[in-house]
XYZ file of C-alpha atoms in Angstrom:
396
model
C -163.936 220.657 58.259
C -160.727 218.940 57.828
C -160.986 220.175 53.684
C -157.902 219.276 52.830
C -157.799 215.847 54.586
C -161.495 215.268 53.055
C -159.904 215.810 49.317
C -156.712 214.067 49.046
C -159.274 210.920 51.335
C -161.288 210.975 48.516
C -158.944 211.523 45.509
C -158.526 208.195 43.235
C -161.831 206.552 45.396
C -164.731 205.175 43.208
C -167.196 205.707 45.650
C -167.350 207.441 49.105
C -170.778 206.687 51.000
C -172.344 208.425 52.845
C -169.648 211.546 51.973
C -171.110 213.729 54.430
C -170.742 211.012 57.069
C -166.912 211.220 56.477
C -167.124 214.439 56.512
C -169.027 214.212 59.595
C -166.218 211.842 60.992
C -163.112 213.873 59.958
C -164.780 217.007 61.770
C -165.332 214.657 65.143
C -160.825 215.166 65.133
C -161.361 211.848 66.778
C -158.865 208.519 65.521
C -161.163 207.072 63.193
C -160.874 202.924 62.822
C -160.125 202.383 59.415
C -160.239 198.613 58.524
C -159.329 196.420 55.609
C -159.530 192.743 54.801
C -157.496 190.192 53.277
C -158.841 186.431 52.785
C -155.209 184.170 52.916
C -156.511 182.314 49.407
C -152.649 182.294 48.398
C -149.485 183.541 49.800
C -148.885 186.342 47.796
C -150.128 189.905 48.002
C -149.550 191.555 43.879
C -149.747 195.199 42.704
C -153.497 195.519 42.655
C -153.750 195.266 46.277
C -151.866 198.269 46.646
C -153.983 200.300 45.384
C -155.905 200.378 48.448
C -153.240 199.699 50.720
C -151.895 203.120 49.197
C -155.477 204.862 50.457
C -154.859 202.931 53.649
C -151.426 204.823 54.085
C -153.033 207.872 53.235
C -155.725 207.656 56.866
C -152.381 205.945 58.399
C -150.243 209.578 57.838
C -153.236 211.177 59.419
C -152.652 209.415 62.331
C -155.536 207.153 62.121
C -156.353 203.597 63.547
C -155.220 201.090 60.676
C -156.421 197.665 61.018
C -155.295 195.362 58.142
C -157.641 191.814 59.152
C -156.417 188.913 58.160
C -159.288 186.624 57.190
C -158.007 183.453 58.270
C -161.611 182.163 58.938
C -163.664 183.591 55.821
C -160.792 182.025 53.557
C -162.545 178.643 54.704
C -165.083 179.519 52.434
C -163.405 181.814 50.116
C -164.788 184.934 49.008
C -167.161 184.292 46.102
C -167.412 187.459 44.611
C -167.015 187.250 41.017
C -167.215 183.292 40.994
C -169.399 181.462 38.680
C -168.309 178.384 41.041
C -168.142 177.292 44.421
C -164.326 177.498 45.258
C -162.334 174.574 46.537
C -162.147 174.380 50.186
C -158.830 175.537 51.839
C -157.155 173.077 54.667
C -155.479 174.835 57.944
C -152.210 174.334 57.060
C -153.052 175.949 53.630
C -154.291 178.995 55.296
C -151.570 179.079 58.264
C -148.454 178.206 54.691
C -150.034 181.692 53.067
C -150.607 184.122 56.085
C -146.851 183.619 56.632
C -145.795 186.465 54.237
C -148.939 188.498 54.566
C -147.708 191.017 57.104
C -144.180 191.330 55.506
C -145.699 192.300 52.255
C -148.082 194.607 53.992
C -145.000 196.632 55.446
C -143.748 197.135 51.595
C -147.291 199.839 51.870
C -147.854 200.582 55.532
C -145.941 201.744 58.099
C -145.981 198.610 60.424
C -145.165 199.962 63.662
C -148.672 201.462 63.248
C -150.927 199.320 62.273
C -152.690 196.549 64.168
C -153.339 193.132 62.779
C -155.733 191.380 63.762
C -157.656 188.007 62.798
C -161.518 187.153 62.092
C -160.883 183.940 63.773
C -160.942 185.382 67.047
C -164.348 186.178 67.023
C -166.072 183.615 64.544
C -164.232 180.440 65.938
C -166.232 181.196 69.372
C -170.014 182.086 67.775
C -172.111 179.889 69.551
C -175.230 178.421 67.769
C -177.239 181.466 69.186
C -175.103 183.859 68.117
C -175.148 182.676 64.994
C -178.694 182.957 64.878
C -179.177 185.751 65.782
C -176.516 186.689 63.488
C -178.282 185.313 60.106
C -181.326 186.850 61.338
C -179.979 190.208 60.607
C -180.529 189.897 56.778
C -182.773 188.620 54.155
C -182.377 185.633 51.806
C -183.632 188.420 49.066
C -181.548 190.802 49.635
C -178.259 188.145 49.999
C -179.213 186.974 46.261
C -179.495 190.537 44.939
C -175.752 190.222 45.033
C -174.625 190.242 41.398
C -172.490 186.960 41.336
C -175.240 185.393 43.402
C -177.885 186.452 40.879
C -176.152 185.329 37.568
C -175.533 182.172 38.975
C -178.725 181.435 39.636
C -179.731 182.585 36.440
C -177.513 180.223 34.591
C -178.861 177.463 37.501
C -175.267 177.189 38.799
C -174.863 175.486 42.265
C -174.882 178.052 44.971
C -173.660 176.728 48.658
C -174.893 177.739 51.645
C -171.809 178.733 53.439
C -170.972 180.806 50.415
C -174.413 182.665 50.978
C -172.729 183.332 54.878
C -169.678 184.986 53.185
C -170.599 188.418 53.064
C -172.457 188.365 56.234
C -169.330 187.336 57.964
C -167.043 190.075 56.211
C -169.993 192.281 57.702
C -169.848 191.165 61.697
C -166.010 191.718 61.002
C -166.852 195.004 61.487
C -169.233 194.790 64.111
C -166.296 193.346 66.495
C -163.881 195.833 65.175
C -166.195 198.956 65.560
C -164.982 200.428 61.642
C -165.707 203.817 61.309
C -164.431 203.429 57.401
C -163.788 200.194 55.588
C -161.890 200.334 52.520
C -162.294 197.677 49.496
C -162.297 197.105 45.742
C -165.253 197.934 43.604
C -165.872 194.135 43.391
C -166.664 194.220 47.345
C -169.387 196.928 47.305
C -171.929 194.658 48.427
C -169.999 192.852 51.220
C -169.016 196.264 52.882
C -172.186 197.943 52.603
C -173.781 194.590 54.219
C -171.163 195.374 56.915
C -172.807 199.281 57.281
C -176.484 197.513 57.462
C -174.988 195.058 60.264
C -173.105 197.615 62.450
C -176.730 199.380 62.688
C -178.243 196.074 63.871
C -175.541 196.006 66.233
C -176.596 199.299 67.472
C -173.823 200.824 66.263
C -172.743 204.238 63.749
C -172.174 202.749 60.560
C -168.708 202.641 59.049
C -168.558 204.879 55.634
C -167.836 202.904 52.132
C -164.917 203.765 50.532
C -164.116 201.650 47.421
C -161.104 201.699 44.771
C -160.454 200.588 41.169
C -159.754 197.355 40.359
C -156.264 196.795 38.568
C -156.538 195.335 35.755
C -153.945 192.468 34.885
C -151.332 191.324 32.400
C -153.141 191.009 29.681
C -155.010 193.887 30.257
C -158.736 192.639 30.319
C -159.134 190.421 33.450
C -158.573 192.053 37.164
C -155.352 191.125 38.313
C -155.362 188.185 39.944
C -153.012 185.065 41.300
C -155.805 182.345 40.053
C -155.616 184.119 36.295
C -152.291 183.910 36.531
C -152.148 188.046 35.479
C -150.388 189.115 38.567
C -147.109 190.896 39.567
C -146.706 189.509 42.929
C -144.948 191.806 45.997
C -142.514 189.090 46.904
C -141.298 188.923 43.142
C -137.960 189.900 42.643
C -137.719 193.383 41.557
C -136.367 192.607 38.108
C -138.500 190.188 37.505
C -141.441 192.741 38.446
C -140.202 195.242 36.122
C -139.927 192.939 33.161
C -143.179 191.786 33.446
C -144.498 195.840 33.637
C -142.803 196.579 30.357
C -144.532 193.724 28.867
C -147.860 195.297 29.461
C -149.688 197.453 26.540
C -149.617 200.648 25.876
C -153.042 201.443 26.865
C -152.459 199.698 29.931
C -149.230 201.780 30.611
C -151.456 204.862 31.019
C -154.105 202.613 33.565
C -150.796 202.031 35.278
C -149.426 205.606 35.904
C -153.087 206.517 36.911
C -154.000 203.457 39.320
C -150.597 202.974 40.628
C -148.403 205.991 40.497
C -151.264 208.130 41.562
C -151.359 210.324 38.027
C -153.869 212.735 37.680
C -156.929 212.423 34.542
C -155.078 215.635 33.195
C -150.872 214.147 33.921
C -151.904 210.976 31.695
C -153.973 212.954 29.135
C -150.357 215.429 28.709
C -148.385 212.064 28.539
C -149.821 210.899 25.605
C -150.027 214.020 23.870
C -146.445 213.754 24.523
C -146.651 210.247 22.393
C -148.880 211.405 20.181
C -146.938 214.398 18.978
C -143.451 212.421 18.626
C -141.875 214.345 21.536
C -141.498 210.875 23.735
C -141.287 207.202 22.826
C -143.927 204.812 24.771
C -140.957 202.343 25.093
C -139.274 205.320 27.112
C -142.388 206.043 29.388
C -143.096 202.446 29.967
C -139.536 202.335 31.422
C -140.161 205.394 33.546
C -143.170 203.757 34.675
C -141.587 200.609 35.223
C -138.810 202.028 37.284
C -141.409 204.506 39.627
C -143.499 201.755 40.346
C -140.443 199.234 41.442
C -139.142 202.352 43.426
C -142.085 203.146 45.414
C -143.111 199.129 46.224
C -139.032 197.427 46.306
C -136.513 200.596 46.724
C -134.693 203.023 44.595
C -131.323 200.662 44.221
C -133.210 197.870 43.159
C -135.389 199.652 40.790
C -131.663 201.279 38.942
C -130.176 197.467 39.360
C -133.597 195.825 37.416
C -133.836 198.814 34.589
C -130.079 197.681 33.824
C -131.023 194.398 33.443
C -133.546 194.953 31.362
C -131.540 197.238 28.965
C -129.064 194.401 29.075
C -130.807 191.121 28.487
C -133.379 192.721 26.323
C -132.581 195.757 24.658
C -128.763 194.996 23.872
C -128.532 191.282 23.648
C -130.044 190.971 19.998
C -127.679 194.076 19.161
C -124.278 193.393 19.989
C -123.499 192.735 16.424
C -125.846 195.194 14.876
C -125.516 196.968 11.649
C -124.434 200.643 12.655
C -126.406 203.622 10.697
C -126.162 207.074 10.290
C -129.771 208.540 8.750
C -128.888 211.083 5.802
C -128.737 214.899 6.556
C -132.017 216.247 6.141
C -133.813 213.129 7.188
C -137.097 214.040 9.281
C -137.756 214.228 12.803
C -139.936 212.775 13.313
C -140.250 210.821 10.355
C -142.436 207.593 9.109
C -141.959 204.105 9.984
C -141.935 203.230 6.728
C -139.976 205.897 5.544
C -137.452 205.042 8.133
C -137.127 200.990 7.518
C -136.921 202.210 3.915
C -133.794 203.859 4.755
C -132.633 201.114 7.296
C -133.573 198.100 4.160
C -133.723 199.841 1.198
C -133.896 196.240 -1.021
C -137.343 195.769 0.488
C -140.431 197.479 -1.302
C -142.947 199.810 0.884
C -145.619 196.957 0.997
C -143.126 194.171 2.251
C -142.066 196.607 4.522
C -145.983 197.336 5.835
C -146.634 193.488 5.685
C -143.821 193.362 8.661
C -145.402 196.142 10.643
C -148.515 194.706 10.202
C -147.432 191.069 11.410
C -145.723 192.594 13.989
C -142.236 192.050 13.092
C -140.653 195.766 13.362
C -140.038 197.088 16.457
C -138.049 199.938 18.435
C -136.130 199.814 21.372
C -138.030 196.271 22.571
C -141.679 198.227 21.336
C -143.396 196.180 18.452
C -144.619 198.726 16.079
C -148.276 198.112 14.586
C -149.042 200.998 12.669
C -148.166 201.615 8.820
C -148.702 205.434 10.150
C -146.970 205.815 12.953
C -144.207 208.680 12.918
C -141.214 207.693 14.839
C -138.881 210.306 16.842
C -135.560 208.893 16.320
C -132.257 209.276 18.721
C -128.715 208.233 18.305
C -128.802 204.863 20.178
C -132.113 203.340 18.974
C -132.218 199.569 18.487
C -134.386 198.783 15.346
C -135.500 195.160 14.855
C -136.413 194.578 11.322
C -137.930 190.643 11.176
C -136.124 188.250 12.581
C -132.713 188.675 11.696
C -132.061 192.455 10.635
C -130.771 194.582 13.545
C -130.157 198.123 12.987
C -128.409 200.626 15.936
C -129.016 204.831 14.644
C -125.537 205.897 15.298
């Protein structure tokens, strides 16, 4: 057995079913078809879909068949995982506007002189009315409705089309045509891709093995990313743009970040914030680390140097051009409290006006808002301090 190519497969995957049939498939030394979808719903591909693009590169260095599918028919209907409504019904030139950009963005991932794109439209455009037939009679109304999103909405007596019950039966004869032997997805597609396993058997065919990935979560941390939530960091975004918007992210979504997208191990992230947590790095200097990896691996290396400058510039040394200069006493601790520390930096304010501003959010360090009265902070010559709105304090 291929051990080694069965490991770093399955590293970072949620779920791998059946695992002994990729195991079973890697052994066969054969070019396995490894396919992945994309419904043209808008015309921009963001950082969550790279997550399994990144998977997709790893079978692509192996020297396996990539097919990225553009779903230029399904996105007629639109996918409705995770609806609680019936989307709004996509015109041609819609579709045709958003599929422009797809394969560009693809190539920021994949290798494109290896890959072959193809489009569901060339098969389901010519179903006749017996194929499609004998296509629906493949499955069960039961077992379509076990489908989670299907299920709650019926439960909460929301509308339900019938072409959107279709939906994952089409993802599924997508891989009848294209003969997967592994189709890669989200967790939120589990159903749809094992429909297209149950399908390929029907077919009279060997079923494709499930592989899915995490979900990224977005912006704000608590939604998947996604263009309709308006969470997203888009691929076609310009780099600096991209890395403001990752240093605006939280702290506990920082770590998600190195895991999901930098490809961090449980144990790398768990030694990063002990890092934190002992004073021995700043968050505000790890979230620019990860800021700068993650525009280096998706834009390039000069553009992820040019947007960290900008950053520093427009947001870290704007407000402190004119700042009040301080040298902390001799003997002052390292690291040493926050409140200690403004106490030094203001010493007309009390301790409890001083933990009212932390508390409302008003302190922070080098562009990081600082929340807790507790926190020890490892100062540097060169840190900005914002103290309010209108005290600005450089450690010299």
């Amino acid at each position: 057995m291929q051990e080694n190519s069965y490991a770093s497969l399955c590293a970072g995957a949620v779920q791998v079913l059946p695992k002994n049939e990729l195991i079973k498939k890697l052994d066969s030394r054969k070019k396995l078809i490894i396919k992945l979808g994309a419904d043209p719903t808008s015309p921009d591909l963001h950082l969550g879909h790279t997550i399994v693009l990144s998977k997709m590169r790893q079978f692509q260095d192996l020297g396996h068949t990539i097919i990225f599918l553009i779903g230029d028919f399904t996105a007629r209907i639109g996918d409705p995982t995770g609806r609680s409504k019936t989307r709004p019904p996509l015109t041609e030139e819609v579709i045709k506007h958003n599929i422009q950009t797809y394969i560009q963005q693809v190539g920021k991932v994949l290798d494109l002189n290896k890959i072959v794109i193809r489009y569901n439209s060339e098969w389901l455009d010519t179903l006749s009315s017996r194929d499609w037939i004998r296509l629906c009679s493949h499955v069960t109304l039961a077992r379509i409705i076990e489908r989670e999103d299907f299920a709650n909405r019926l439960e909460s007596q929301q509308t339900i089309s019938f072409h959107e019950l279709l939906y994952p039966l089409l993802q599924a004869y997508d891989s009848v045509e294209l003969k997967a032997d592994v189709e890669l997805g989200g967790t939120d597609q589990t159903f749809n891709i094992i429909m297209g396993r149950h399908l390929q058997e029907q077919y009279g065919q060997e079923p494709q093995v499930i592989m899915t990935l995490p979900i990224l979560p977005g912006l704000d941390g608590v939604q998947k990313m996604s263009k309709s939530l308006g969470n997203t960091i888009g691929l076609t975004e310009a780099a600096d743009q991209a890395y403001g918007k990752v240093m605006s992210i939280s702290d506990d979504l920082m770590w998600v970040y190195y895991e999901l997208l930098l490809g961090k191990t449980v144990s790398e992230v768990a030694f990063l914030k002990q890092q934190v947590q002992a004073a021995a790095a700043h968050p505000m200097q790890l979230k620019k680390a990860l800021s700068h990896a993650i525009i280096a691996k998706f834009w390039s290396m000069q553009e992820a140097d040019a947007a960290q400058q900008t950053f520093e510039h427009l947001f870290q040394k704007r407000d402190f051009e004119h700042a009040q200069q301080v040298t902390l006493p001799i003997g002052t601790k390292n690291p040493v409290s926050i409140v200690e520390l403004l106490k030094i930096l203001n010493p007309e304010a009390s301790s409890s006006e001083l933990r009212r501003l932390i508390e409302a959010r008003a302190v922070t360090i080098d562009g990081i808002k600082i929340v807790d009265i507790k926190a020890l902070v490892q100062w540097q010559t060169g840190m900005n301090i914002k103290i309010g709105k209108h005290k600005f304090y450089t450690l010299s």
